[in-house]
Short mmCIF file of C-alpha atoms and ligand atoms in Angstrom, two decimals:
data_model
loop_
_atom_site.label_atom_id
_atom_site.label_comp_id
_atom_site.label_asym_id
_atom_site.label_seq_id
_atom_site.Cartn_x
_atom_site.Cartn_y
_atom_site.Cartn_z
CA UNK G 1387 54.01 6.90 0.43
CA UNK G 1388 56.38 3.75 0.52
CA UNK G 1389 55.54 3.75 4.48
CA UNK G 1390 51.69 3.78 4.05
CA UNK G 1391 52.10 1.13 1.19
CA UNK G 1392 53.95 -1.16 3.42
CA UNK G 1393 51.55 -0.77 6.44
CA UNK G 1394 48.52 -1.52 3.90
CA UNK G 1395 50.47 -4.77 2.53
CA UNK G 1396 50.81 -5.85 6.02
CA UNK G 1397 47.54 -5.11 6.84
CA UNK G 1398 48.30 -3.16 9.86
CA UNK G 1399 46.58 0.20 7.92
CA UNK G 1400 43.55 1.61 9.39
CA UNK G 1401 40.78 2.24 6.68
CA UNK G 1402 37.74 4.46 6.59
CA UNK G 1403 34.79 4.57 4.60
CA UNK G 1404 32.54 7.64 4.27
CA UNK G 1405 28.97 6.84 3.39
CA UNK G 1406 27.81 3.49 4.47
CA UNK G 1407 25.16 2.67 1.83
CA UNK G 1408 24.63 0.30 -1.32
CA UNK G 1409 28.33 0.84 -2.15
CA UNK G 1410 30.12 1.77 1.19
CA UNK G 1411 29.09 -1.12 3.29
CA UNK G 1412 30.26 -3.86 1.16
CA UNK G 1413 33.31 -2.18 0.39
CA UNK G 1414 33.80 -1.81 4.31
CA UNK G 1415 33.19 -5.34 4.85
CA UNK G 1416 35.60 -6.51 2.35
CA UNK G 1417 38.39 -4.62 3.90
CA UNK G 1418 37.47 -6.05 7.23
CA UNK G 1419 37.19 -9.39 5.62
CA UNK G 1420 40.72 -9.15 4.55
CA UNK G 1421 41.65 -8.36 8.10
CA UNK G 1422 42.08 -4.66 7.89
CA UNK G 1423 40.59 -2.47 10.66
CA UNK G 1424 37.85 -0.37 9.37
CA UNK G 1425 35.66 2.45 10.58
CA UNK G 1426 32.64 3.43 8.71
CA UNK G 1427 31.40 7.15 8.81
CA UNK G 1428 28.10 8.32 7.84
CA UNK G 1429 25.55 10.92 8.61
CA UNK G 1430 22.53 8.59 9.27
CA UNK G 1431 22.39 7.48 12.74
CA UNK G 1432 19.99 4.69 12.04
CA UNK G 1433 22.71 3.13 9.69
CA UNK G 1434 25.59 3.71 12.49
CA UNK G 1435 23.06 1.98 15.12
CA UNK G 1436 22.42 -0.79 12.80
CA UNK G 1437 25.88 -1.70 12.13
CA UNK G 1438 27.05 -1.55 15.54
CA UNK G 1439 24.49 -3.74 16.65
CA UNK G 1440 25.20 -6.13 13.74
CA UNK G 1441 22.31 -5.70 11.73
CA UNK G 1442 21.76 -5.32 8.12
CA UNK G 1443 20.09 -2.91 5.95
CA UNK G 1444 21.12 -4.01 2.64
CA UNK G 1445 19.56 -7.02 0.76
CA UNK G 1446 23.03 -8.24 -0.32
CA UNK G 1447 24.34 -8.15 3.11
CA UNK G 1448 23.38 -10.61 5.93
CA UNK G 1449 23.25 -9.67 9.38
CA UNK G 1450 26.27 -12.28 10.45
CA UNK G 1451 28.54 -10.73 7.61
CA UNK G 1452 28.17 -7.33 9.73
CA UNK G 1453 28.32 -8.78 13.22
CA UNK G 1454 31.14 -11.13 12.57
CA UNK G 1455 33.78 -8.29 12.22
CA UNK G 1456 31.75 -5.96 14.43
CA UNK G 1457 32.40 -8.66 17.31
CA UNK G 1458 35.99 -9.19 16.18
CA UNK G 1459 36.65 -5.34 16.61
CA UNK G 1460 37.68 -5.15 12.95
CA UNK G 1461 34.78 -2.97 12.11
CA UNK G 1462 32.73 -0.01 13.67
CA UNK G 1463 30.75 2.95 12.57
CA UNK G 1464 30.59 6.61 13.75
CA UNK G 1465 29.12 10.05 12.99
CA UNK G 1466 32.26 11.49 14.29
CA UNK G 1467 34.66 12.67 11.57
CA UNK G 1468 37.67 13.30 14.08
CA UNK G 1469 38.17 9.44 13.82
CA UNK G 1470 39.54 10.51 10.28
CA UNK G 1471 42.83 11.56 12.20
CA UNK G 1472 43.60 8.15 13.15
CA UNK G 1473 42.91 6.52 9.79
CA UNK G 1474 45.52 5.66 7.00
CA UNK G 1475 43.02 5.47 4.22
CA UNK G 1476 39.54 7.23 3.57
CA UNK G 1477 37.26 5.97 0.69
CA UNK G 1478 34.44 8.34 0.02
CA UNK G 1479 31.22 6.57 -1.11
CA UNK G 1480 28.72 9.57 -0.92
CA UNK G 1481 25.70 10.20 -3.43
CA UNK G 1482 26.05 12.11 -6.52
CA UNK G 1483 22.55 13.02 -7.60
CA UNK G 1484 21.27 15.23 -10.36
CA UNK G 1485 19.61 18.84 -9.70
CA UNK G 1486 16.24 19.30 -11.06
CA UNK G 1487 18.07 21.05 -14.18
CA UNK G 1488 20.05 17.57 -14.35
CA UNK G 1489 23.48 19.35 -13.48
CA UNK G 1490 25.44 17.49 -11.36
CA UNK G 1491 24.92 17.80 -7.42
CA UNK G 1492 28.19 17.87 -5.73
CA UNK G 1493 27.00 18.54 -2.48
CA UNK G 1494 27.60 15.27 -0.45
CA UNK G 1495 31.07 15.02 -1.84
CA UNK G 1496 31.98 18.66 -1.02
CA UNK G 1497 30.50 18.42 2.58
CA UNK G 1498 32.64 15.03 3.05
CA UNK G 1499 35.80 16.67 1.86
CA UNK G 1500 35.54 19.38 3.79
CA UNK G 1501 35.29 17.30 6.68
CA UNK G 1502 38.50 15.41 5.61
CA UNK G 1503 40.22 18.40 5.26
CA UNK G 1504 39.95 19.25 8.95
CA UNK G 1505 41.79 16.15 9.90
CA UNK G 1506 43.97 15.50 7.13
CA UNK G 1507 47.48 14.44 7.91
CA UNK G 1508 50.72 13.33 6.10
CA UNK G 1509 50.84 9.92 4.88
CA UNK G 1510 47.06 9.26 4.21
CA UNK G 1511 45.49 8.29 1.28
CA UNK G 1512 42.30 9.59 0.28
CA UNK G 1513 40.26 7.77 -2.76
CA UNK G 1514 36.74 8.83 -4.33
CA UNK G 1515 34.56 6.18 -5.12
CA UNK G 1516 31.25 8.18 -6.23
CA UNK G 1517 30.56 8.03 -9.94
CA UNK G 1518 31.51 11.79 -11.10
CA UNK G 1519 32.30 13.68 -14.33
CA UNK G 1520 36.07 13.52 -15.49
CA UNK G 1521 37.82 16.18 -13.62
CA UNK G 1522 36.05 16.12 -10.13
CA UNK G 1523 38.89 14.61 -8.19
CA UNK G 1524 41.64 17.19 -9.46
CA UNK G 1525 39.14 20.12 -10.00
CA UNK G 1526 36.93 19.76 -6.86
CA UNK G 1527 38.69 17.14 -4.42
CA UNK G 1528 42.46 18.04 -4.69
CA UNK G 1529 41.84 21.86 -4.36
CA UNK G 1530 39.64 21.61 -1.33
CA UNK G 1531 41.84 19.15 0.15
CA UNK G 1532 45.09 21.10 -0.40
CA UNK G 1533 43.54 24.12 1.42
CA UNK G 1534 44.66 22.65 4.25
CA UNK G 1535 48.22 23.20 3.52
CA UNK G 1536 49.17 19.63 2.55
CA UNK G 1537 49.91 18.70 -1.03
CA UNK G 1538 48.41 15.98 -2.93
CA UNK G 1539 50.95 13.63 -4.44
CA UNK G 1540 53.44 14.51 -2.02
CA UNK G 1541 52.03 14.81 1.37
CA UNK G 1542 49.00 12.58 0.79
CA UNK G 1543 47.93 10.29 -1.89
CA UNK G 1544 44.75 10.90 -3.84
CA UNK G 1545 42.77 8.53 -6.32
CA UNK G 1546 39.67 7.95 -7.89
CA UNK G 1547 38.39 4.20 -8.13
CA UNK G 1548 34.79 3.90 -9.66
CA UNK G 1549 32.55 1.42 -7.76
CA UNK G 1550 30.95 -1.18 -10.27
CA UNK G 1551 28.62 -3.14 -7.82
CA UNK G 1552 25.51 -4.46 -9.31
CA UNK G 1553 23.19 -4.67 -6.36
CA UNK G 1554 21.27 -8.37 -6.29
CA UNK G 1555 23.52 -9.79 -8.36
CA UNK G 1556 24.60 -12.99 -6.70
CA UNK G 1557 27.44 -13.67 -9.24
CA UNK G 1558 29.46 -10.44 -8.90
CA UNK G 1559 30.08 -8.91 -5.94
CA UNK G 1560 32.72 -6.18 -4.92
CA UNK G 1561 35.77 -9.15 -4.41
CA UNK G 1562 35.25 -10.20 -7.96
CA UNK G 1563 34.76 -6.99 -10.11
CA UNK G 1564 37.91 -5.57 -11.12
CA UNK G 1565 38.76 -2.48 -9.81
CA UNK G 1566 39.61 0.68 -11.94
CA UNK G 1567 42.24 2.97 -10.10
CA UNK G 1568 43.74 6.21 -11.18
CA UNK G 1569 46.02 8.27 -8.81
CA UNK G 1570 47.01 11.83 -9.19
CA UNK G 1571 50.58 10.48 -9.55
CA UNK G 1572 52.06 6.97 -10.37
CA UNK G 1573 52.84 6.85 -6.32
CA UNK G 1574 49.06 7.73 -5.58
CA UNK G 1575 47.91 4.84 -8.00
CA UNK G 1576 50.44 2.31 -6.49
CA UNK G 1577 49.13 3.07 -2.89
CA UNK G 1578 45.44 3.06 -4.12
CA UNK G 1579 46.11 -0.28 -5.87
CA UNK G 1580 48.13 -1.80 -2.88
CA UNK G 1581 44.79 -1.21 -0.84
CA UNK G 1582 42.36 -2.95 -3.40
CA UNK G 1583 44.79 -5.41 -3.93
CA UNK G 1584 44.01 -6.72 -0.19
CA UNK G 1585 40.66 -7.40 -0.94
CA UNK G 1586 39.70 -7.40 -4.62
CA UNK G 1587 40.74 -10.03 -7.26
CA UNK G 1588 41.81 -8.02 -9.92
CA UNK G 1589 43.06 -4.39 -9.95
CA UNK G 1590 43.34 -2.40 -13.09
CA UNK G 1591 45.81 0.72 -12.94
CA UNK G 1592 44.96 3.86 -15.38
CA UNK G 1593 47.10 6.77 -15.85
CA UNK G 1594 44.92 9.35 -14.18
CA UNK G 1595 41.84 10.07 -11.86
CA UNK G 1596 40.02 11.62 -15.20
CA UNK G 1597 40.64 8.17 -17.25
CA UNK G 1598 38.87 6.46 -13.99
CA UNK G 1599 36.19 8.80 -13.68
CA UNK G 1600 35.70 8.55 -17.50
CA UNK G 1601 35.58 4.69 -17.52
CA UNK G 1602 32.86 4.55 -15.17
CA UNK G 1603 30.73 6.90 -17.32
CA UNK G 1604 31.61 5.10 -20.60
CA UNK G 1605 30.06 1.97 -18.79
CA UNK G 1606 26.84 3.60 -17.86
CA UNK G 1607 26.37 5.68 -20.86
CA UNK G 1608 26.76 2.02 -22.84
CA UNK G 1609 23.91 0.94 -20.93
CA UNK G 1610 21.72 3.64 -21.06
CA UNK G 1611 22.22 4.11 -24.76
CA UNK G 1612 21.52 0.55 -25.43
CA UNK G 1613 18.57 0.54 -23.36
CA UNK G 1614 17.54 3.62 -25.21
CA UNK G 1615 18.05 1.75 -28.49
CA UNK G 1616 15.92 -1.42 -27.42
CA UNK G 1617 13.28 0.86 -25.97
CA UNK G 1618 13.07 2.46 -29.34
CA UNK G 1619 13.06 -1.12 -31.05
CA UNK G 1620 10.31 -1.98 -28.62
CA UNK G 1621 8.24 1.12 -29.61
CA UNK G 1622 8.50 0.24 -33.24
CA UNK G 1623 7.86 -3.30 -32.83
CA UNK G 1624 4.60 -2.29 -31.08
CA UNK G 1625 3.65 -0.38 -33.70
CA UNK G 1626 4.13 -2.95 -36.44
CA UNK G 1627 2.65 -5.72 -34.36
CA UNK G 1628 6.04 -7.58 -33.53
CA UNK G 1629 6.79 -9.41 -30.16
CA UNK G 1630 10.14 -7.39 -29.30
CA UNK G 1631 10.87 -10.12 -26.51
CA UNK G 1632 10.88 -12.97 -29.11
CA UNK G 1633 13.17 -11.01 -31.61
CA UNK G 1634 15.62 -10.25 -28.78
CA UNK G 1635 15.60 -13.81 -27.68
CA UNK G 1636 16.48 -14.97 -31.20
CA UNK G 1637 18.92 -12.26 -31.86
CA UNK G 1638 20.87 -13.21 -28.70
CA UNK G 1639 21.78 -16.74 -30.31
CA UNK G 1640 24.40 -15.01 -32.20
CA UNK G 1641 27.67 -15.79 -30.57
CA UNK G 1642 29.34 -12.62 -31.41
CA UNK G 1643 28.79 -8.89 -32.01
CA UNK G 1644 25.34 -8.85 -30.23
CA UNK G 1645 24.54 -8.30 -26.58
CA UNK G 1646 21.12 -8.41 -25.53
CA UNK G 1647 19.68 -5.44 -23.64
CA UNK G 1648 15.60 -5.60 -22.72
CA UNK G 1649 12.93 -3.02 -22.81
CA UNK G 1650 11.21 -1.89 -19.68
CA UNK G 1651 9.20 0.87 -18.05
CA UNK G 1652 12.09 3.18 -17.76
CA UNK G 1653 15.37 3.43 -16.34
CA UNK G 1654 15.76 3.33 -12.53
CA UNK G 1655 18.14 3.18 -9.68
CA UNK G 1656 21.02 5.97 -8.64
CA UNK G 1657 23.36 5.03 -11.60
CA UNK G 1658 22.27 4.48 -15.17
CA UNK G 1659 19.54 7.45 -14.86
CA UNK G 1660 21.90 9.93 -13.69
CA UNK G 1661 25.40 9.39 -14.38
CA UNK G 1662 25.31 9.90 -18.12
CA UNK G 1663 24.11 13.31 -17.65
CA UNK G 1664 27.39 13.78 -15.36
CA UNK G 1665 29.33 13.29 -18.27
CA UNK G 1666 27.06 15.15 -20.83
CA UNK G 1667 27.25 18.43 -18.37
CA UNK G 1668 30.96 18.13 -18.36
CA UNK G 1669 31.03 17.77 -22.38
CA UNK G 1670 28.63 20.81 -22.60
CA UNK G 1671 31.27 23.10 -20.50
CA UNK G 1672 33.72 22.11 -23.26
CA UNK G 1673 31.59 23.15 -26.07
CA UNK G 1674 30.58 19.56 -27.08
CA UNK G 1675 27.20 18.56 -27.27
CA UNK G 1676 26.78 14.92 -26.79
CA UNK G 1677 23.69 13.65 -28.94
CA UNK G 1678 23.52 9.65 -27.71
CA UNK G 1679 23.26 10.42 -24.14
CA UNK G 1680 20.46 13.16 -24.51
CA UNK G 1681 18.58 10.93 -27.20
CA UNK G 1682 18.68 8.00 -25.08
CA UNK G 1683 17.72 9.80 -21.85
CA UNK G 1684 14.48 11.07 -23.90
CA UNK G 1685 13.65 7.90 -25.25
CA UNK G 1686 13.96 6.18 -21.74
CA UNK G 1687 12.20 8.80 -19.85
CA UNK G 1688 9.14 8.49 -22.51
CA UNK G 1689 8.66 4.91 -21.56
CA UNK G 1690 6.61 5.59 -18.40
CA UNK G 1691 4.11 7.46 -20.51
CA UNK G 1692 4.22 4.51 -23.15
CA UNK G 1693 3.08 2.09 -20.46
CA UNK G 1694 0.12 4.15 -19.20
CA UNK G 1695 -1.05 4.17 -23.03
CA UNK G 1696 -0.61 0.26 -22.92
CA UNK G 1697 -2.53 0.20 -19.70
CA UNK G 1698 -5.09 2.52 -20.99
CA UNK G 1699 -5.61 0.29 -24.46
CA UNK G 1700 -6.20 -2.92 -22.17
CA UNK G 1701 -8.78 -1.47 -20.34
CA UNK G 1702 -10.26 -0.10 -23.21
CA UNK G 1703 -10.80 -3.61 -24.49
CA UNK G 1704 -13.17 -4.20 -21.57
CA UNK G 1705 -14.96 -0.76 -22.26
CA UNK G 1706 -13.23 0.75 -18.98
CA UNK G 1707 -11.37 4.07 -18.46
CA UNK G 1708 -8.57 4.48 -16.19
CA UNK G 1709 -10.50 7.13 -14.25
CA UNK G 1710 -12.24 4.84 -11.38
CA UNK G 1711 -10.55 1.79 -12.62
CA UNK G 1712 -8.62 -0.31 -9.89
CA UNK G 1713 -5.08 -1.06 -11.03
CA UNK G 1714 -2.79 -3.55 -9.27
CA UNK G 1715 1.12 -2.87 -9.24
CA UNK G 1716 3.33 -6.06 -9.05
CA UNK G 1717 6.77 -4.66 -8.02
CA UNK G 1718 7.92 -0.84 -7.22
CA UNK G 1719 11.46 -1.50 -6.92
CA UNK G 1720 13.89 -0.21 -9.77
CA UNK G 1721 14.73 -3.99 -10.45
CA UNK G 1722 14.12 -7.24 -9.51
CA UNK G 1723 15.46 -8.48 -6.21
CA UNK G 1724 16.49 -5.02 -4.70
CA UNK G 1725 14.79 -2.94 -1.87
CA UNK G 1726 15.69 0.27 -3.70
CA UNK G 1727 12.94 2.59 -5.27
CA UNK G 1728 15.48 5.55 -6.07
CA UNK G 1729 14.55 6.86 -9.42
CA UNK G 1730 12.37 3.93 -9.75
CA UNK G 1731 10.12 4.04 -13.25
CA UNK G 1732 7.56 2.38 -11.43
CA UNK G 1733 7.05 5.64 -9.25
CA UNK G 1734 6.69 7.59 -12.53
CA UNK G 1735 4.19 5.09 -14.12
CA UNK G 1736 2.01 4.95 -10.72
CA UNK G 1737 1.86 8.95 -10.60
CA UNK G 1738 0.58 9.19 -14.10
CA UNK G 1739 -1.78 6.36 -13.53
CA UNK G 1740 -3.04 8.08 -10.30
CA UNK G 1741 -3.30 11.45 -11.62
CA UNK G 1742 -5.39 10.11 -14.43
CA UNK G 1743 -7.91 8.89 -11.59
CA UNK G 1744 -6.86 5.34 -11.16
CA UNK G 1745 -7.29 3.73 -7.89
CA UNK G 1746 -3.89 1.87 -7.10
CA UNK G 1747 -2.60 -0.86 -4.82
CA UNK G 1748 0.84 -2.42 -5.01
CA UNK G 1749 2.68 -5.75 -3.91
CA UNK G 1750 6.45 -5.99 -3.54
CA UNK G 1751 8.11 -8.14 -1.38
CA UNK G 1752 11.02 -5.87 -0.90
CA UNK G 1753 8.93 -2.69 -0.64
CA UNK G 1754 6.91 -2.63 2.46
CA UNK G 1755 5.28 0.93 1.81
CA UNK G 1756 6.11 4.07 -0.29
CA UNK G 1757 5.30 7.42 1.22
CA UNK G 1758 7.68 9.63 -0.85
CA UNK G 1759 6.37 11.77 -3.70
CA UNK G 1760 2.81 12.19 -3.00
CA UNK G 1761 1.88 8.15 -2.16
CA UNK G 1762 0.96 7.02 1.06
CA UNK G 1763 0.81 3.26 0.40
CA UNK G 1764 1.31 0.04 2.00
CA UNK G 1765 2.38 -3.31 0.14
CA UNK G 1766 -0.46 -5.50 -0.01
CA UNK G 1767 0.20 -9.36 0.22
CA UNK G 1768 -1.03 -11.41 -2.45
CA UNK G 1769 -4.06 -13.59 -1.21
CA UNK G 1770 -5.44 -15.73 -3.72
CA UNK G 1771 -8.56 -13.58 -4.68
CA UNK G 1772 -7.20 -10.25 -4.98
CA UNK G 1773 -6.03 -9.88 -8.53
CA UNK G 1774 -9.47 -11.24 -9.41
CA UNK G 1775 -10.98 -8.19 -7.53
CA UNK G 1776 -9.07 -5.28 -9.59
CA UNK G 1777 -9.53 -4.19 -13.15
CA UNK G 1778 -5.92 -4.54 -14.26
CA UNK G 1779 -2.53 -6.09 -13.17
CA UNK G 1780 0.52 -3.99 -14.13
CA UNK G 1781 4.02 -6.14 -13.75
CA UNK G 1782 6.52 -3.06 -13.31
CA UNK G 1783 9.30 -5.19 -11.57
CA UNK G 1784 9.54 -8.95 -12.33
CA UNK G 1785 10.48 -10.16 -8.95
CA UNK G 1786 11.17 -13.73 -8.92
CA UNK G 1787 9.02 -14.19 -5.73
CA UNK G 1788 5.65 -13.31 -7.39
CA UNK G 1789 3.58 -16.50 -8.56
CA UNK G 1790 3.22 -15.19 -12.67
CA UNK G 1791 1.19 -18.54 -13.49
CA UNK G 1792 -1.44 -17.15 -10.79
CA UNK G 1793 -0.86 -13.86 -11.82
CA UNK G 1794 -2.06 -14.87 -15.72
CA UNK G 1795 -4.71 -17.16 -13.93
CA UNK G 1796 -6.56 -14.93 -11.83
CA UNK G 1797 -6.15 -11.33 -13.28
CA UNK G 1798 -8.71 -9.75 -15.63
CA UNK G 1799 -6.16 -7.81 -17.35
CA UNK G 1800 -2.43 -7.64 -17.34
CA UNK G 1801 0.01 -5.58 -18.65
CA UNK G 1802 3.45 -7.29 -18.50
CA UNK G 1803 6.18 -4.41 -19.13
CA UNK G 1804 9.12 -7.19 -18.09
CA UNK G 1805 8.34 -10.27 -19.80
CA UNK G 1806 7.64 -12.06 -16.61
CA UNK G 1807 4.87 -13.72 -18.43
CA UNK G 1808 7.16 -15.43 -21.00
CA UNK G 1809 5.21 -18.62 -22.27
CA UNK G 1810 1.83 -17.47 -20.77
CA UNK G 1811 -0.74 -16.77 -23.52
CA UNK G 1812 -4.26 -15.21 -23.42
CA UNK G 1813 -6.08 -12.33 -24.84
CA UNK G 1814 -6.06 -10.43 -21.49
CA UNK G 1815 -2.15 -10.29 -21.54
CA UNK G 1816 -0.83 -7.10 -23.03
CA UNK G 1817 2.87 -6.87 -23.18
CA UNK G 1818 5.22 -3.86 -24.22
N1 LIG C 1465 23.93 1.81 -5.87
C1 LIG C 1465 24.61 1.46 -6.79
O1 LIG C 1465 24.25 0.21 -7.23
C2 LIG C 1465 26.22 2.06 -7.24
C3 LIG C 1465 26.92 1.20 -8.16
C4 LIG C 1465 28.10 1.87 -8.48
C5 LIG C 1465 28.37 3.30 -7.96
N2 LIG C 1465 27.52 4.02 -7.25
C6 LIG C 1465 27.73 5.26 -6.95
O2 LIG C 1465 28.61 5.34 -5.39
C7 LIG C 1465 28.05 6.51 -4.90
C8 LIG C 1465 27.38 6.12 -3.74
O3 LIG C 1465 26.00 5.31 -3.88
P1 LIG C 1465 24.95 4.46 -3.10
O4 LIG C 1465 24.03 3.52 -3.78
O5 LIG C 1465 25.91 3.60 -2.20
O6 LIG C 1465 24.54 5.65 -2.33
P2 LIG C 1465 23.58 5.39 -0.92
O7 LIG C 1465 22.48 6.31 -0.66
O8 LIG C 1465 23.14 3.88 -0.65
O9 LIG C 1465 24.58 5.75 0.32
C9 LIG C 1465 25.06 6.66 0.49
C10 LIG C 1465 25.67 6.81 2.09
O10 LIG C 1465 26.27 8.43 2.08
C11 LIG C 1465 26.08 8.95 3.26
N3 LIG C 1465 26.18 10.57 3.40
C12 LIG C 1465 25.88 11.31 2.59
N4 LIG C 1465 26.47 12.56 2.66
C13 LIG C 1465 27.39 11.98 3.86
C14 LIG C 1465 28.54 12.95 4.17
N5 LIG C 1465 28.85 14.11 3.91
N6 LIG C 1465 29.26 12.17 5.24
C15 LIG C 1465 29.08 11.01 5.52
N7 LIG C 1465 27.85 10.34 4.90
C16 LIG C 1465 27.33 10.72 4.08
C17 LIG C 1465 24.63 8.56 3.42
O11 LIG C 1465 23.71 8.81 4.52
C18 LIG C 1465 24.29 7.20 2.78
O12 LIG C 1465 24.16 6.35 3.92
C19 LIG C 1465 26.99 7.15 -5.85
O13 LIG C 1465 28.14 8.19 -6.48
C20 LIG C 1465 26.80 6.36 -6.73
O14 LIG C 1465 26.53 6.61 -8.08
C21 LIG C 1465 26.28 3.25 -6.79
#
């Protein structure tokens, strides 16, 4: 282990990152920026070709950020796992989705680990970064790797370090988000901490992979439960005719003991709607019934239906039904400023509107088309008269690129689920 740590500190270690998505690509670039030589491994040919051509496919990463290290020979990408033989460190950043039954789907981790096992050699460091339930590193990854004959903590180092990146956040990026690290042994923690210390400002060691796995799930459960709470408060305020947005704005003037969360059309992205269910699955395996997670999930998953109800009520004021009405959606990405529709609540709202006979169009500067889940739509560039021709405009994602004053001025009806129309008044505006 000492040899590996010295090699890392001399920045002579060769790093590998498996899975070059929203998490893996920025991490690989941080290693490269620190002067380490990095190879990214992915199954997706398009990503490999893009990287080797110096092109980005992630909003937060520019072409130049990739092209620089590629040209300097510090970063390349491949689909060949045999390269693992030559690597000193391997970070796993593959997806961890849920099955339809809300059980964890570890297929991607298991597949990546079975490839690593084929090429694993003494002196290497393997770190799992994918968000997962506590116990994955020592119950799933460790035995799978040890099946090749080497012992974790003795022959190779094994650790878990949760990724906490927030796509679209200009202030906090991989480098300045503290990195929690839990190794299987103190030596494993030391090796993993040494690697991150090369390119991340603050490293936070914890006593085990399980603690590190749980840290990430606490953070995301905290968000999910607080969003669930504020969504319920929004439903409550709606029924007693109070503007929930005004309430939150005033409440957040309290300088301590309150943290603002905002209601919306539901949860989206690859983290908040999914991760808490990894935890509840694990808790149930141990006979523990997690009530907050299930309740927040229930409330958050009900929000798209509530949005449809608000749209129906808005149309009703113009004596129109959903069936046959033309509805224009503003924003389908799961949050402002990202080009990601995974788990986006916008798709749930749109599906319900479509099922009830509404005729849908949409605009989103980040999502040129939607071809998944029964949709076959191309984004429409908003021209001046467009919104005046539809029956209702629905703001589902508050991208800053939209001209909201124009939306208010030209729409016949607007349903705003994100408080994007803050400060605008009018009988034709309906808020969550
Ligand atoms: N996106 C986020 O904001 C975020 C934030 C923190 C943590 N996470 C967690 O990080 C993990 C990765 O998420 P992401 O958003 O980067 O996913 P992603 O889908 O953007 O990227 C995953 C990449 O892994 C590749 N891949 C899948 N199986 C592979 C295999 N067996 N071998 C090699 N490559 C493989 C895919 O082709 C894809 O390019 C997940 O566990 C997620 O929960 C995501």
